[in-house]
PDB file of C-alpha atoms in Angstrom:
ATOM      1  CA  MET A   1      25.271 -62.441 -10.863  1.00 51.00           C
ATOM      2  CA  LYS A   2      27.268 -59.469 -12.050  1.00 69.00           C
ATOM      3  CA  ASN A   3      26.343 -55.856 -11.145  1.00 75.00           C
ATOM      4  CA  ASN A   4      25.010 -54.468 -14.463  1.00 81.00           C
ATOM      5  CA  SER A   5      24.483 -50.685 -14.344  1.00 81.00           C
ATOM      6  CA  SER A   6      22.790 -50.595 -17.776  1.00 81.00           C
ATOM      7  CA  LEU A   7      20.107 -53.004 -16.592  1.00 82.00           C
ATOM      8  CA  LYS A   8      19.557 -50.953 -13.415  1.00 84.00           C
ATOM      9  CA  GLY A   9      19.192 -47.761 -15.458  1.00 84.00           C
ATOM     10  CA  LEU A  10      16.689 -49.435 -17.775  1.00 84.00           C
ATOM     11  CA  LEU A  11      14.599 -50.693 -14.846  1.00 85.00           C
ATOM     12  CA  ILE A  12      14.602 -47.267 -13.153  1.00 87.00           C
ATOM     13  CA  ALA A  13      13.577 -45.567 -16.418  1.00 85.00           C
ATOM     14  CA  ALA A  14      10.763 -48.114 -16.916  1.00 86.00           C
ATOM     15  CA  VAL A  15       9.442 -47.550 -13.367  1.00 88.00           C
ATOM     16  CA  VAL A  16       9.540 -43.750 -13.787  1.00 86.00           C
ATOM     17  CA  PHE A  17       7.746 -44.080 -17.123  1.00 83.00           C
ATOM     18  CA  ILE A  18       4.968 -46.228 -15.613  1.00 85.00           C
ATOM     19  CA  VAL A  19       4.548 -43.873 -12.618  1.00 82.00           C
ATOM     20  CA  ALA A  20       4.359 -40.832 -14.927  1.00 80.00           C
ATOM     21  CA  PHE A  21       1.602 -42.424 -17.031  1.00 74.00           C
ATOM     22  CA  GLY A  22      -0.220 -43.494 -13.871  1.00 76.00           C
ATOM     23  CA  VAL A  23      -0.198 -39.934 -12.538  1.00 76.00           C
ATOM     24  CA  TYR A  24      -1.425 -38.615 -15.883  1.00 68.00           C
ATOM     25  CA  PHE A  25      -4.314 -41.088 -16.280  1.00 69.00           C
ATOM     26  CA  PHE A  26      -5.493 -40.907 -12.652  1.00 71.00           C
ATOM     27  CA  PHE A  27      -5.079 -37.177 -11.980  1.00 65.00           C
ATOM     28  CA  LEU A  28      -4.537 -35.126 -15.156  1.00 62.00           C
ATOM     29  CA  ALA A  29      -6.396 -36.792 -18.030  1.00 61.00           C
ATOM     30  CA  LYS A  30      -9.704 -35.163 -18.970  1.00 67.00           C
ATOM     31  CA  LYS A  31     -12.613 -37.585 -18.821  1.00 77.00           C
ATOM     32  CA  ASN A  32     -14.935 -37.723 -21.816  1.00 81.00           C
ATOM     33  CA  TYR A  33     -18.603 -38.294 -21.057  1.00 88.00           C
ATOM     34  CA  PHE A  34     -22.141 -37.198 -21.867  1.00 94.00           C
ATOM     35  CA  LEU A  35     -24.551 -35.515 -19.458  1.00 94.00           C
ATOM     36  CA  VAL A  36     -28.299 -35.128 -19.214  1.00 95.00           C
ATOM     37  CA  ASP A  37     -28.873 -31.858 -17.352  1.00 94.00           C
ATOM     38  CA  ASN A  38     -31.955 -30.501 -15.588  1.00 94.00           C
ATOM     39  CA  PRO A  39     -31.602 -26.956 -14.193  1.00 94.00           C
ATOM     40  CA  THR A  40     -35.385 -26.693 -13.566  1.00 94.00           C
ATOM     41  CA  PRO A  41     -37.345 -27.419 -10.348  1.00 95.00           C
ATOM     42  CA  ASN A  42     -39.136 -30.313 -12.135  1.00 95.00           C
ATOM     43  CA  THR A  43     -38.396 -34.039 -12.187  1.00 95.00           C
ATOM     44  CA  TYR A  44     -38.123 -35.862 -15.523  1.00 96.00           C
ATOM     45  CA  TYR A  45     -37.937 -39.483 -16.619  1.00 96.00           C
ATOM     46  CA  PHE A  46     -36.126 -40.410 -19.824  1.00 96.00           C
ATOM     47  CA  LYS A  47     -35.107 -43.334 -22.004  1.00 95.00           C
ATOM     48  CA  ILE A  48     -32.141 -43.115 -24.369  1.00 95.00           C
ATOM     49  CA  ASN A  49     -32.142 -45.531 -27.330  1.00 94.00           C
ATOM     50  CA  ASN A  50     -35.038 -47.483 -25.726  1.00 91.00           C
ATOM     51  CA  GLY A  51     -32.722 -48.490 -22.886  1.00 91.00           C
ATOM     52  CA  SER A  52     -33.473 -48.492 -19.196  1.00 91.00           C
ATOM     53  CA  GLU A  53     -35.464 -45.652 -17.705  1.00 93.00           C
ATOM     54  CA  GLY A  54     -33.494 -42.829 -16.101  1.00 93.00           C
ATOM     55  CA  ILE A  55     -34.724 -40.248 -13.633  1.00 94.00           C
ATOM     56  CA  ILE A  56     -33.352 -36.770 -13.176  1.00 94.00           C
ATOM     57  CA  SER A  57     -34.465 -34.578 -10.300  1.00 94.00           C
ATOM     58  CA  ALA A  58     -34.480 -30.808 -10.015  1.00 93.00           C
ATOM     59  CA  GLY A  59     -31.077 -29.193 -10.480  1.00 92.00           C
ATOM     60  CA  GLN A  60     -29.237 -32.438 -11.203  1.00 94.00           C
ATOM     61  CA  PHE A  61     -27.148 -33.834 -14.013  1.00 93.00           C
ATOM     62  CA  VAL A  62     -26.682 -37.508 -14.845  1.00 93.00           C
ATOM     63  CA  HIS A  63     -23.894 -39.247 -16.773  1.00 93.00           C
ATOM     64  CA  VAL A  64     -25.308 -41.314 -19.643  1.00 94.00           C
ATOM     65  CA  ASP A  65     -23.972 -43.638 -22.316  1.00 91.00           C
ATOM     66  CA  VAL A  66     -24.709 -42.725 -25.912  1.00 93.00           C
ATOM     67  CA  LYS A  67     -23.215 -44.059 -29.098  1.00 92.00           C
ATOM     68  CA  GLN A  68     -21.615 -42.237 -32.007  1.00 93.00           C
ATOM     69  CA  GLY A  69     -24.177 -41.461 -34.674  1.00 94.00           C
ATOM     70  CA  LYS A  70     -27.964 -41.270 -34.311  1.00 96.00           C
ATOM     71  CA  ASN A  71     -29.507 -41.593 -30.847  1.00 95.00           C
ATOM     72  CA  SER A  72     -33.100 -41.286 -29.660  1.00 95.00           C
ATOM     73  CA  ILE A  73     -34.559 -39.989 -26.411  1.00 95.00           C
ATOM     74  CA  LYS A  74     -38.029 -40.162 -24.903  1.00 96.00           C
ATOM     75  CA  VAL A  75     -38.766 -37.678 -22.131  1.00 95.00           C
ATOM     76  CA  PHE A  76     -41.576 -37.978 -19.593  1.00 95.00           C
ATOM     77  CA  ASP A  77     -42.794 -35.606 -16.866  1.00 94.00           C
ATOM     78  CA  GLN A  78     -43.077 -36.510 -13.158  1.00 92.00           C
ATOM     79  CA  ASN A  79     -46.415 -38.277 -13.863  1.00 93.00           C
ATOM     80  CA  LYS A  80     -44.704 -40.339 -16.592  1.00 93.00           C
ATOM     81  CA  LYS A  81     -46.704 -38.624 -19.322  1.00 95.00           C
ATOM     82  CA  MET A  82     -44.618 -38.398 -22.511  1.00 94.00           C
ATOM     83  CA  LEU A  83     -43.438 -34.874 -23.270  1.00 95.00           C
ATOM     84  CA  TYR A  84     -41.536 -35.600 -26.455  1.00 95.00           C
ATOM     85  CA  ASP A  85     -39.754 -38.252 -28.482  1.00 95.00           C
ATOM     86  CA  SER A  86     -36.743 -36.919 -30.358  1.00 95.00           C
ATOM     87  CA  ALA A  87     -33.436 -37.832 -31.964  1.00 95.00           C
ATOM     88  CA  PHE A  88     -29.962 -36.314 -31.915  1.00 95.00           C
ATOM     89  CA  GLU A  89     -26.643 -36.972 -33.641  1.00 95.00           C
ATOM     90  CA  VAL A  90     -23.425 -37.577 -31.682  1.00 94.00           C
ATOM     91  CA  ASN A  91     -20.160 -36.800 -33.469  1.00 95.00           C
ATOM     92  CA  LYS A  92     -17.732 -35.924 -30.658  1.00 92.00           C
ATOM     93  CA  ILE A  93     -16.549 -37.470 -27.392  1.00 90.00           C
ATOM     94  CA  ARG A  94     -18.489 -35.268 -24.928  1.00 91.00           C
ATOM     95  CA  GLY A  95     -21.871 -33.601 -25.013  1.00 94.00           C
ATOM     96  CA  LEU A  96     -24.843 -32.214 -23.097  1.00 95.00           C
ATOM     97  CA  ILE A  97     -28.476 -33.263 -23.463  1.00 96.00           C
ATOM     98  CA  ASN A  98     -30.720 -30.339 -22.523  1.00 95.00           C
ATOM     99  CA  ILE A  99     -33.723 -32.377 -21.421  1.00 93.00           C
ATOM    100  CA  ALA A 100     -35.827 -29.344 -20.400  1.00 94.00           C
ATOM    101  CA  HIS A 101     -34.828 -27.062 -23.325  1.00 94.00           C
ATOM    102  CA  GLN A 102     -33.536 -24.409 -20.920  1.00 95.00           C
ATOM    103  CA  ASP A 103     -31.139 -21.541 -21.684  1.00 95.00           C
ATOM    104  CA  TYR A 104     -27.416 -22.330 -21.667  1.00 96.00           C
ATOM    105  CA  TYR A 105     -24.467 -20.190 -22.678  1.00 96.00           C
ATOM    106  CA  ILE A 106     -21.225 -21.398 -24.250  1.00 95.00           C
ATOM    107  CA  ASN A 107     -18.396 -19.067 -23.321  1.00 92.00           C
ATOM    108  CA  ASP A 108     -14.769 -18.910 -24.466  1.00 88.00           C
ATOM    109  CA  GLN A 109     -12.129 -18.061 -21.888  1.00 83.00           C
ATOM    110  CA  TYR A 110      -8.824 -16.840 -23.286  1.00 79.00           C
ATOM    111  CA  TYR A 111      -5.377 -17.687 -21.941  1.00 75.00           C
ATOM    112  CA  GLY A 112      -1.974 -16.424 -22.914  1.00 68.00           C
ATOM    113  CA  TYR A 113       0.946 -14.158 -22.287  1.00 68.00           C
ATOM    114  CA  ASN A 114       0.216 -10.423 -22.145  1.00 65.00           C
ATOM    115  CA  LEU A 115      -3.537 -10.974 -22.563  1.00 63.00           C
ATOM    116  CA  LYS A 116      -5.558  -7.769 -22.314  1.00 64.00           C
ATOM    117  CA  LYS A 117      -8.997  -8.929 -21.173  1.00 62.00           C
ATOM    118  CA  ASP A 118     -10.779  -5.594 -21.514  1.00 62.00           C
ATOM    119  CA  SER A 119      -9.776  -4.876 -25.112  1.00 64.00           C
ATOM    120  CA  LEU A 120     -10.407  -8.517 -26.057  1.00 66.00           C
ATOM    121  CA  LEU A 121     -13.943  -8.310 -24.671  1.00 66.00           C
ATOM    122  CA  LEU A 122     -14.741  -5.249 -26.742  1.00 68.00           C
ATOM    123  CA  THR A 123     -13.661  -6.920 -30.006  1.00 73.00           C
ATOM    124  CA  LEU A 124     -15.863  -9.980 -29.471  1.00 80.00           C
ATOM    125  CA  ASN A 125     -19.613 -10.128 -30.035  1.00 84.00           C
ATOM    126  CA  LYS A 126     -22.154  -8.998 -27.455  1.00 87.00           C
ATOM    127  CA  ILE A 127     -25.139 -10.934 -26.148  1.00 90.00           C
ATOM    128  CA  THR A 128     -28.224  -9.602 -24.375  1.00 91.00           C
ATOM    129  CA  ILE A 129     -29.556 -11.600 -21.423  1.00 92.00           C
ATOM    130  CA  ASP A 130     -32.662 -10.352 -19.600  1.00 93.00           C
ATOM    131  CA  GLY A 131     -32.230  -6.888 -21.137  1.00 93.00           C
ATOM    132  CA  LYS A 132     -28.578  -6.503 -20.073  1.00 92.00           C
ATOM    133  CA  VAL A 133     -25.660  -6.535 -22.547  1.00 90.00           C
ATOM    134  CA  TYR A 134     -22.756  -8.929 -21.897  1.00 88.00           C
ATOM    135  CA  PHE A 135     -19.472  -8.707 -23.789  1.00 84.00           C
ATOM    136  CA  GLY A 136     -17.208 -11.608 -24.661  1.00 81.00           C
ATOM    137  CA  GLY A 137     -18.976 -13.477 -27.427  1.00 84.00           C
ATOM    138  CA  ALA A 138     -20.930 -16.040 -25.410  1.00 91.00           C
ATOM    139  CA  ARG A 139     -23.282 -18.122 -27.535  1.00 93.00           C
ATOM    140  CA  HIS A 140     -26.874 -18.896 -26.521  1.00 95.00           C
ATOM    141  CA  PHE A 141     -28.100 -22.500 -26.684  1.00 93.00           C
ATOM    142  CA  ASN A 142     -31.516 -24.010 -25.844  1.00 94.00           C
ATOM    143  CA  LYS A 143     -31.895 -26.986 -28.178  1.00 95.00           C
ATOM    144  CA  LEU A 144     -31.894 -30.658 -27.164  1.00 95.00           C
ATOM    145  CA  TYR A 145     -28.219 -31.534 -27.710  1.00 96.00           C
ATOM    146  CA  THR A 146     -24.864 -29.830 -28.125  1.00 95.00           C
ATOM    147  CA  GLU A 147     -21.246 -30.906 -28.212  1.00 94.00           C
ATOM    148  CA  ASP A 148     -19.689 -27.549 -29.154  1.00 91.00           C
ATOM    149  CA  PHE A 149     -17.726 -27.015 -25.928  1.00 92.00           C
ATOM    150  CA  TYR A 150     -14.653 -28.292 -24.104  1.00 90.00           C
ATOM    151  CA  TYR A 151     -15.753 -28.110 -20.434  1.00 91.00           C
ATOM    152  CA  ASN A 152     -19.158 -29.423 -19.385  1.00 91.00           C
ATOM    153  CA  VAL A 153     -21.512 -27.834 -16.804  1.00 91.00           C
ATOM    154  CA  ASP A 154     -19.959 -29.874 -13.989  1.00 89.00           C
ATOM    155  CA  GLU A 155     -16.361 -28.856 -14.788  1.00 88.00           C
ATOM    156  CA  ASP A 156     -14.383 -25.681 -14.128  1.00 86.00           C
ATOM    157  CA  TYR A 157     -12.000 -23.900 -16.448  1.00 82.00           C
ATOM    158  CA  ASP A 158      -8.332 -24.813 -16.029  1.00 76.00           C
ATOM    159  CA  GLN A 159      -6.502 -22.284 -13.928  1.00 71.00           C
ATOM    160  CA  LEU A 160      -3.408 -22.603 -16.111  1.00 64.00           C
ATOM    161  CA  ILE A 161      -2.798 -23.538 -19.734  1.00 62.00           C
ATOM    162  CA  LYS A 162       0.684 -24.832 -20.517  1.00 63.00           C
ATOM    163  CA  ASN A 163       1.358 -23.057 -23.823  1.00 59.00           C
ATOM    164  CA  ILE A 164       1.485 -19.343 -23.020  1.00 60.00           C
ATOM    165  CA  GLN A 165       3.408 -18.194 -26.091  1.00 68.00           C
ATOM    166  CA  LYS A 166       0.171 -17.479 -27.935  1.00 73.00           C
ATOM    167  CA  VAL A 167      -3.385 -16.626 -26.964  1.00 72.00           C
ATOM    168  CA  GLU A 168      -5.623 -19.709 -26.740  1.00 76.00           C
ATOM    169  CA  SER A 169      -9.209 -20.252 -25.702  1.00 80.00           C
ATOM    170  CA  ARG A 170     -11.241 -23.002 -24.065  1.00 85.00           C
ATOM    171  CA  SER A 171     -15.039 -23.131 -24.235  1.00 91.00           C
ATOM    172  CA  LYS A 172     -17.364 -24.095 -21.408  1.00 92.00           C
ATOM    173  CA  ILE A 173     -21.113 -24.557 -21.315  1.00 94.00           C
ATOM    174  CA  PHE A 174     -22.959 -22.866 -18.444  1.00 96.00           C
ATOM    175  CA  ARG A 175     -26.483 -22.949 -17.134  1.00 95.00           C
ATOM    176  CA  LYS A 176     -27.939 -19.438 -17.414  1.00 95.00           C
ATOM    177  CA  GLN A 177     -27.540 -18.454 -13.752  1.00 95.00           C
ATOM    178  CA  ASP A 178     -24.099 -20.049 -13.537  1.00 94.00           C
ATOM    179  CA  PHE A 179     -22.987 -17.992 -16.556  1.00 94.00           C
ATOM    180  CA  LEU A 180     -24.247 -14.767 -14.986  1.00 94.00           C
ATOM    181  CA  ASN A 181     -22.422 -15.600 -11.731  1.00 93.00           C
ATOM    182  CA  TYR A 182     -19.220 -16.507 -13.620  1.00 91.00           C
ATOM    183  CA  TYR A 183     -19.342 -13.313 -15.692  1.00 90.00           C
ATOM    184  CA  LYS A 184     -19.801 -11.132 -12.607  1.00 90.00           C
ATOM    185  CA  GLU A 185     -16.960 -12.893 -10.747  1.00 88.00           C
ATOM    186  CA  TYR A 186     -14.471 -13.184 -13.627  1.00 81.00           C
ATOM    187  CA  TYR A 187     -14.854  -9.760 -15.210  1.00 76.00           C
ATOM    188  CA  LYS A 188     -15.709  -7.833 -12.016  1.00 69.00           C
ATOM    189  CA  PHE A 189     -17.913  -5.207 -13.663  1.00 59.00           C
TER     190      PHE A 189
END
């Protein structure tokens, strides 16, 4: 067989291409999923779409499968007494089910070249939590379901965003205490 350099180049390019996609899908790709979260000290039982019974203990979150469109949830206390039977609509590819109707905050973190955090904070809305004013435009949430965020409660913000030519933002949903800790650490007031 003849030594064909074009065939060798094609094979090397194909191997590099496959390795690059493998690295992306195993290490870099963001997973899309739905969580049931319980930041309270109580234990809850739940059924989504009359499926199998799930249990969520104090301070835990559980990955669940929901379908696009209308979904139903039944929530029970630790004695399996029904607390409520409700429905929610899923339109996006990730979301959070607030089983205990606790306080969450959705915050936008801004990235970009020559970003002035202090002046940006002052131009955004303020929110009052426990009598203290917080700048930055965080949004309060305590309903059953939301999907208006990019990073879920179990994820951290990216340390680096690739496009730094313009100012961009990414939103993350926080439990109340986690938001207060993040705000204190990130803004160092």
